[in-house]
Short mmCIF file of C-alpha atoms in Angstrom, two decimals:
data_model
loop_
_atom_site.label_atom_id
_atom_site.label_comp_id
_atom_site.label_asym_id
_atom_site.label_seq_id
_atom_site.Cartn_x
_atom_site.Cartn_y
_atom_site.Cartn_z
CA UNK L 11 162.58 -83.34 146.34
CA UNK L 12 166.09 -82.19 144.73
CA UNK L 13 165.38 -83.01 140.70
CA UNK L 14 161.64 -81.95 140.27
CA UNK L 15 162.22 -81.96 136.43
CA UNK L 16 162.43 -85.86 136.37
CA UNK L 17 158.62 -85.40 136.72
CA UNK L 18 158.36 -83.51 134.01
CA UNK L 19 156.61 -86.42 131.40
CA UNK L 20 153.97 -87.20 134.24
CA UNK L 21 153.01 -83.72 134.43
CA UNK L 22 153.12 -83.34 130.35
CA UNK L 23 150.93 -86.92 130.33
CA UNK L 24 148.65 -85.35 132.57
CA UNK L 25 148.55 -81.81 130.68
CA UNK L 26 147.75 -83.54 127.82
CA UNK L 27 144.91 -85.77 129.17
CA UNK L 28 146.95 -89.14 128.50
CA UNK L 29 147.41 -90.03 132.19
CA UNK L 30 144.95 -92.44 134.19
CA UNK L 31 143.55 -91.97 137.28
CA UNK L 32 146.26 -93.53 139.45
CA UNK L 33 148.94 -91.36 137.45
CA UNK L 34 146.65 -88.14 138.00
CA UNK L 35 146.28 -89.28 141.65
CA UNK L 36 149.82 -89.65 142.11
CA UNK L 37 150.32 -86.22 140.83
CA UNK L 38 148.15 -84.65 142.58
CA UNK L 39 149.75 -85.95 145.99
CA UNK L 40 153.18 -84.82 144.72
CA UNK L 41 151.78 -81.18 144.01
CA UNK L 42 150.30 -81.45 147.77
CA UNK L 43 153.87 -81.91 149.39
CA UNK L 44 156.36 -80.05 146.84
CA UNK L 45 156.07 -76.18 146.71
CA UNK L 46 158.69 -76.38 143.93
CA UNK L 47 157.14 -78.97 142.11
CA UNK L 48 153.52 -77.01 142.41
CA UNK L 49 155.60 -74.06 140.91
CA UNK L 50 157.28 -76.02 138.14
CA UNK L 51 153.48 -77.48 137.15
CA UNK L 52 152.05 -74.20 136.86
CA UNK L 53 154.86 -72.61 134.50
CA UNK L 54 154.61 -76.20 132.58
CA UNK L 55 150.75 -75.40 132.67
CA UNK L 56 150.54 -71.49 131.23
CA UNK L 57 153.37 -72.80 128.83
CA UNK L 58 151.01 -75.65 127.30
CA UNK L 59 148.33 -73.67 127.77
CA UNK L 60 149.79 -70.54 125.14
CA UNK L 61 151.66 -72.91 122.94
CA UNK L 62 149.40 -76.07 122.27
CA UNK L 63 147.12 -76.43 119.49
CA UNK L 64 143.60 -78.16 119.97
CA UNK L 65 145.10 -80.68 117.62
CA UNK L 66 148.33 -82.55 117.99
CA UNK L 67 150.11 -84.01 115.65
CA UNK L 68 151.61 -87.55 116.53
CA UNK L 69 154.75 -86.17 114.35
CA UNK L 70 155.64 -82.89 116.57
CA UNK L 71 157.78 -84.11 120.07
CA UNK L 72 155.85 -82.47 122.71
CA UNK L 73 158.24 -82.89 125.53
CA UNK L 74 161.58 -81.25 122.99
CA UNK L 75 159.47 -78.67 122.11
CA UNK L 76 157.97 -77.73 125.89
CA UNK L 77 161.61 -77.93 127.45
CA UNK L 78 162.67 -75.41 124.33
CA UNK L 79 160.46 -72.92 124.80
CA UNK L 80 160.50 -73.40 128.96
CA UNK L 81 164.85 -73.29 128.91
CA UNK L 82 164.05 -69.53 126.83
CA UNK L 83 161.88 -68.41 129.50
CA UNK L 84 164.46 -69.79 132.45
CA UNK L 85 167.23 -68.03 131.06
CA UNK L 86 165.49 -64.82 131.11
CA UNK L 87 166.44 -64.13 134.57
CA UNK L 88 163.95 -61.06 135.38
CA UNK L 89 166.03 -57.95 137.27
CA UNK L 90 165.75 -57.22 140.85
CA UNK L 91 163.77 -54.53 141.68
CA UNK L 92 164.61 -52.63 144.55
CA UNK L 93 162.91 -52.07 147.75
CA UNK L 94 161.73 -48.50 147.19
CA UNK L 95 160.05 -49.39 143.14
CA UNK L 96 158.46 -52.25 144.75
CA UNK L 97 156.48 -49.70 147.44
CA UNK L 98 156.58 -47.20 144.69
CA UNK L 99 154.52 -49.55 142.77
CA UNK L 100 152.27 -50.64 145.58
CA UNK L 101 151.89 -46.92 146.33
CA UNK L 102 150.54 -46.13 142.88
CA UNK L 103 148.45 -48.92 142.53
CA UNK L 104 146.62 -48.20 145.73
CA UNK L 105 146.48 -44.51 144.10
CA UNK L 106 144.55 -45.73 140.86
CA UNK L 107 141.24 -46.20 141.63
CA UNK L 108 140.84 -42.61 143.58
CA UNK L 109 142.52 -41.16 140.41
CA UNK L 110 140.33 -42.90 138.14
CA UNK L 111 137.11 -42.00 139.92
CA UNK L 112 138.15 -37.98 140.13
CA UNK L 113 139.24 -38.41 136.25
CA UNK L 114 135.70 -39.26 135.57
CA UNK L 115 133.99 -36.94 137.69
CA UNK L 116 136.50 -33.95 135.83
CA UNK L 117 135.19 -35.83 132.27
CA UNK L 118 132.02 -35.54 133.24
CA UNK L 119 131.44 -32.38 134.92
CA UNK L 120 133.75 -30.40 132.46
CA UNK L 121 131.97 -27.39 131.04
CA UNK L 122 128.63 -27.78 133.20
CA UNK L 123 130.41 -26.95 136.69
CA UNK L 124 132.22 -23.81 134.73
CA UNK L 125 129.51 -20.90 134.12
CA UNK L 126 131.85 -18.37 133.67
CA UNK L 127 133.98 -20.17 131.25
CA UNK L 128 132.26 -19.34 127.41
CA UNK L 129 131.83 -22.17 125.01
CA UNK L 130 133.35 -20.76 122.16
CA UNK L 131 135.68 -17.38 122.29
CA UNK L 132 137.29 -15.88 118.90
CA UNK L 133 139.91 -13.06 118.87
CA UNK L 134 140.63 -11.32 115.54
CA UNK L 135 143.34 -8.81 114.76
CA UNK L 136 143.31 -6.87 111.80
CA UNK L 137 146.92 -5.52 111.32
CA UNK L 138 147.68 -1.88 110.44
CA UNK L 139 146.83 -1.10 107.09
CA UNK L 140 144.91 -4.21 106.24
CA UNK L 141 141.53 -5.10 106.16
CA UNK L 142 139.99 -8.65 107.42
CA UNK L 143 136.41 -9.69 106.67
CA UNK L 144 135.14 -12.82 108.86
CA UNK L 145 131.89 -14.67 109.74
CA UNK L 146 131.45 -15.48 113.32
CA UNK L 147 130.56 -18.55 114.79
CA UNK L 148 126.70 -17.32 114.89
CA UNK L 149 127.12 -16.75 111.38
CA UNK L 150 127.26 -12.63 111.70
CA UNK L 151 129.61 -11.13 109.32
CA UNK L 152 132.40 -8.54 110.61
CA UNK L 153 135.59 -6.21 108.60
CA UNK L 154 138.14 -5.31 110.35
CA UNK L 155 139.73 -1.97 109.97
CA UNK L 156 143.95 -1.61 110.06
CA UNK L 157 144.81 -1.77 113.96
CA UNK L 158 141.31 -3.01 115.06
CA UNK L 159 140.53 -6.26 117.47
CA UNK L 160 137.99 -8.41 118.42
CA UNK L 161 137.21 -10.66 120.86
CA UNK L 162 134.10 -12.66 120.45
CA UNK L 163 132.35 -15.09 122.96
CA UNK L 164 129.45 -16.98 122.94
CA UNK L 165 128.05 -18.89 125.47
CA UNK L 166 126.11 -22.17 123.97
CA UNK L 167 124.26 -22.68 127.32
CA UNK L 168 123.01 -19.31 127.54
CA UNK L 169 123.04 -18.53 123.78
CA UNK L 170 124.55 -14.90 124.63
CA UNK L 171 126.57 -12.99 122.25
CA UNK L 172 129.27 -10.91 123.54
CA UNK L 173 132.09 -8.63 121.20
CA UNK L 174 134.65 -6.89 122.74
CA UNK L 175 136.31 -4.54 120.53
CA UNK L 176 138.90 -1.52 119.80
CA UNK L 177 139.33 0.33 116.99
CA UNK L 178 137.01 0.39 113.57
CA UNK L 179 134.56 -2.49 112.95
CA UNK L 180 131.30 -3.09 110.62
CA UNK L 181 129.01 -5.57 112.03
CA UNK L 182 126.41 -7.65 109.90
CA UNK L 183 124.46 -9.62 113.01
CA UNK L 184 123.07 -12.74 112.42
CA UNK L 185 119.56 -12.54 113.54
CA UNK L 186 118.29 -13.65 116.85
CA UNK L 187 115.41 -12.03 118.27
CA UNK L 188 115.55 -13.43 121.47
CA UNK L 189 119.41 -13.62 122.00
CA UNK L 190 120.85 -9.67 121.72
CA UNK L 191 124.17 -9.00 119.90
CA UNK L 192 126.39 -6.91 122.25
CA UNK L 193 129.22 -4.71 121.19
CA UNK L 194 131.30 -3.29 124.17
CA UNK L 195 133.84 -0.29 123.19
CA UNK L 196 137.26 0.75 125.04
CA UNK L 197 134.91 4.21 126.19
CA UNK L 198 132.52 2.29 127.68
CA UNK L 199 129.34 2.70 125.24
CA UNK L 200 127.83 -0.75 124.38
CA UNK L 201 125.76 -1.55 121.31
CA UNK L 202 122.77 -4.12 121.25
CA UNK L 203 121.34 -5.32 118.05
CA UNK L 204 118.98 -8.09 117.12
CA UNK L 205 119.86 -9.02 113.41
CA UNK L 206 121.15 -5.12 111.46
CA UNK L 207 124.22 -3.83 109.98
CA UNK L 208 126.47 -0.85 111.39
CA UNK L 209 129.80 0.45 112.01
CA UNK L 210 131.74 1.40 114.99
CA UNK L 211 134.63 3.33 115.73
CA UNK L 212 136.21 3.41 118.90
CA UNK L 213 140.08 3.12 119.44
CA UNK L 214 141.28 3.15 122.75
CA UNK L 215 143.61 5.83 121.71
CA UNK L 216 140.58 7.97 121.14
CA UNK L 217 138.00 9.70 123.20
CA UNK L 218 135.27 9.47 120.43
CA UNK L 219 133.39 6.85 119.56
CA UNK L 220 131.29 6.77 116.86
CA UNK L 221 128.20 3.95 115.87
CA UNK L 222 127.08 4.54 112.28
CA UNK L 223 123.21 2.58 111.70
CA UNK L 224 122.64 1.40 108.65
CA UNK L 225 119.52 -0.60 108.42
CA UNK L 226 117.43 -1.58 111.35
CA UNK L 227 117.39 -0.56 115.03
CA UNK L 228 120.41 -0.76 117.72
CA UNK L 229 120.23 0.83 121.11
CA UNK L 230 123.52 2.53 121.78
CA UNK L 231 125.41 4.32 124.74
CA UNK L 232 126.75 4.03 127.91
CA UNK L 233 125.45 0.51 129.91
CA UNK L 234 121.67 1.76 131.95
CA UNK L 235 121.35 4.78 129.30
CA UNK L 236 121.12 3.39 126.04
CA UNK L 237 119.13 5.61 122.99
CA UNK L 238 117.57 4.15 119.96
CA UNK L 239 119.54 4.78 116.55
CA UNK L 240 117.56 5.15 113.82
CA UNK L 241 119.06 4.13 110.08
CA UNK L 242 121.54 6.64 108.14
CA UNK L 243 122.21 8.32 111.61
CA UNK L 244 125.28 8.68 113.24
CA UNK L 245 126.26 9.21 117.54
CA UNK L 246 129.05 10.15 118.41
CA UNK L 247 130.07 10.03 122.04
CA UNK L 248 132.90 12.17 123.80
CA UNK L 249 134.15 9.63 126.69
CA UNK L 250 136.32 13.01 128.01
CA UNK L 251 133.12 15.09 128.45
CA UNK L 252 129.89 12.77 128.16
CA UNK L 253 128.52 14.41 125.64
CA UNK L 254 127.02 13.21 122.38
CA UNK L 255 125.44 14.38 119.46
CA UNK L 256 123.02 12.95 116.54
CA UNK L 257 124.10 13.26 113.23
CA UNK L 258 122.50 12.61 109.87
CA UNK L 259 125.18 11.87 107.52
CA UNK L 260 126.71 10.03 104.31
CA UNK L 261 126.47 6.38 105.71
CA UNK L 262 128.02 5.31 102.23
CA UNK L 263 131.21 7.51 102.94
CA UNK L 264 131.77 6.74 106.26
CA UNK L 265 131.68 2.80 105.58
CA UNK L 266 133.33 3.07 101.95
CA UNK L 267 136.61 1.85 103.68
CA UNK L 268 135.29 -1.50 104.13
CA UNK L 269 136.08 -1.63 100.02
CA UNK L 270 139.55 0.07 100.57
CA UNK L 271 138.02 3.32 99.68
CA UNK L 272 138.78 6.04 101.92
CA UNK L 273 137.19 9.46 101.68
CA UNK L 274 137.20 12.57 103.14
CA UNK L 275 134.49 15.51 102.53
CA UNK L 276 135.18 19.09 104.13
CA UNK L 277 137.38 17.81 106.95
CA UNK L 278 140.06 19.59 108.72
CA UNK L 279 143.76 18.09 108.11
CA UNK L 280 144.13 17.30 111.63
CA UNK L 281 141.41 14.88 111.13
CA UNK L 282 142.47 13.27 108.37
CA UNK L 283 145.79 12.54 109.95
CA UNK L 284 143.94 11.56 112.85
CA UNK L 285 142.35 8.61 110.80
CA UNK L 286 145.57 7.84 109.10
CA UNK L 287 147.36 6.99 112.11
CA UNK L 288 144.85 5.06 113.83
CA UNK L 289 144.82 2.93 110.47
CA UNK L 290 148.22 2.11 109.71
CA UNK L 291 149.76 2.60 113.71
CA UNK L 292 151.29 5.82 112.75
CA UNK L 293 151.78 9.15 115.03
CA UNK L 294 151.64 12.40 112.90
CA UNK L 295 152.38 15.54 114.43
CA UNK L 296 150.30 18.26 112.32
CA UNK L 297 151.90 22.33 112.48
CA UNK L 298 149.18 24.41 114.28
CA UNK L 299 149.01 26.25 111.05
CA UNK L 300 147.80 23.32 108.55
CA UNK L 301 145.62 22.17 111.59
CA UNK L 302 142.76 23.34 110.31
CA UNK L 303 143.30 22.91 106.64
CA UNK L 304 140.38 22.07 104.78
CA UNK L 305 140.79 19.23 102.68
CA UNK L 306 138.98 17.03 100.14
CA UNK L 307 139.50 13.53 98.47
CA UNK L 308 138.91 9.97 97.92
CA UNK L 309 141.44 7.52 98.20
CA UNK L 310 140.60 4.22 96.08
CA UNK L 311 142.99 1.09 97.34
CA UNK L 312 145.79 3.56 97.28
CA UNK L 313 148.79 2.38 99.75
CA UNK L 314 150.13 4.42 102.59
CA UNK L 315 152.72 6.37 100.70
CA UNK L 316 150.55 6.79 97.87
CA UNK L 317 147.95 8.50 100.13
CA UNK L 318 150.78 10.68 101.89
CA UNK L 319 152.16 11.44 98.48
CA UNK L 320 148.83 12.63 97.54
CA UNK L 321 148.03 14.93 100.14
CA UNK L 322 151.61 16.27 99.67
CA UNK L 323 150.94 17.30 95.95
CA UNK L 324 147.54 19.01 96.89
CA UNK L 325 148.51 21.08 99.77
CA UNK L 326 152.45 23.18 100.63
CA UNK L 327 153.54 20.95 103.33
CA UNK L 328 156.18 17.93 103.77
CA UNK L 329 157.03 15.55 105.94
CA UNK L 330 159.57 14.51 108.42
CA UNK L 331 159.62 10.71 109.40
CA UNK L 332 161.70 9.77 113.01
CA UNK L 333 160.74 6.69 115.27
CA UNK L 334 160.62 6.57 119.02
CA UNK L 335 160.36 3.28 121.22
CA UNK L 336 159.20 1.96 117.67
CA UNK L 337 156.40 4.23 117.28
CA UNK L 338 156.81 6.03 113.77
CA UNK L 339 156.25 9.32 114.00
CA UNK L 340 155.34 11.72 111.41
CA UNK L 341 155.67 15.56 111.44
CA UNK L 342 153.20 17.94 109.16
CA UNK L 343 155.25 20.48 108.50
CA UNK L 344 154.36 23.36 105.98
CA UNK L 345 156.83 24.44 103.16
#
């Protein structure tokens, strides 16, 4: 069978439900014995079957318009694929179902199978010299200090709350009896709170670390030998020796910074610098002589050369500003 297309109207006659039975018979035998004329029928077929309407109109010529649309699809001659795609292809479609079931199983078992992983984690950092106040995702409020971070975590499953932190922080904790706030320091003294307010200080550069109460109860110090703190007290731990004393003292003044106040009450100029520098990132280098300077003032959203400036005109020293590895550094020098 050389020119199958000459059977082209019998196959359209049948298609289109025109044809009798010996016509349909007929076709049917010729479909039986021709593999090329079985292939030509079912391109005719998926043609009619995309491009004719339930209706058809005695004006439209079905057979011009069929060998049309069948010439543009002949004379897209489809590329040859090499040998390797074709495996490639085989290859991956063998591959899909496996890969489908272990993308479902990774769907589904994401963030059950994971216990160590938290639900939600948060890290704040509070650049020197500037101050950052935040709520949490458990709706506790926290200020940041100049050069202080935090790294919050809190594990939905579990409902545990979990702050890592360096340098100065007040905490306002969200209440939650039954689910502890923990604050752990770069000395190693951890803070546990139900729902109070307090402030820490602890920078890694440091060996103190001080927890300031201010309403409520927290037990504070190192993990298996916590104490109560009581409000408008103060502890102070000494990583270098383990020591640590109780202290009853101005909780106003020693969280006034949290409004950009700073003040200092009968303290020695080394510790004033001290503060300073942890603050704005700053080394100072204080003369043994002006060490021990005692010095008083408040500082009321005053700027970091304002505050030096300040402490110049109230006490005979000066200062000599050099930089190493891009650490400023700051020498106390007296006149």
């Amino acid at each position: 069978m050389e020119n199958i297309e000459e059977y082209d109207d019998l196959i359209i006659k049948c298609l289109a439900g025109e044809a009798d039975d010996r016509e349909t018979a007929e076709l049917r035998t010729l479909l039986r014995s021709s593999r090329q004329l079985a292939r030509r029928f079912r391109s005719l077929r998926n043609t009619w079957n995309v491009s004719a309407a339930p209706i058809i109109s005695d004006e439209i010529d079905i057979r011009s318009s069929l060998n049309e649309t069948m010439q543009a699809i002949l004379d897209r001659t489809p590329p040859v694929r090499p040998a390797w795609r074709r495996y490639l292809t085989r290859f991956a479609a063998a591959l899909t179902l496996p890969l489908t079931i272990l993308s479902g199983y990774l769907y589904v078992t994401n963030g059950t199978d994971r216990p160590h992983d938290p639900d939600i984690c948060q890290e704040i950092k509070a650049m020197p010299g500037s101050l950052i106040h935040t709520i949490l995702p458990d709706s506790t409020e926290v200020w940041l200090n100049g050069g202080s971070t935090l790294r919050y975590t809190y594990n939905r499953q579990i409902r545990a709350r979990q702050a890592d932190m360096a340098g100065e922080i007040y905490f306002n904790v969200a209440s939650d009896r039954e689910h502890p706030f923990i604050v752990s320091t770069p000395s190693g003294i951890f803070v546990e709170a139900i729902g109070t307010q307090f402030n820490v200080r602890s920078y890694a550069s440091d060996t103190l670390t001080s927890v300031t109460l201010i309403e409520g109860q927290v037990a504070v110090g190192p993990e298996g030998d916590a104490s109560r703190l009581f409000p408008n007290n103060s502890m102070v731990f000494n990583s270098l020796t383990g020591d640590n004393s109780l202290y009853l003292g101005n909780t106003e003044k020693i969280v006034s910074w949290r409004q950009g106040c700073l003040a200092f009450k009968n303290e020695p100029l080394k510790d004033v610098y001290k503060r300073l520098g942890q603050i704005y990132d700053v080394t100072f280098e204080v003369d043994p002589c002006l060490e021990n300077v005692i010095f008083y003032a408040t500082f009321d959203n005053a700027s970091f050369d304002q505050i030096l400036s300040l402490i110049r005109r109230s006490t005979p020293l000066h200062y000599v500003s050099n930089k190493d590895d891009d650490k400023k550094i700051i020498s106390v020098i007296p006149l």
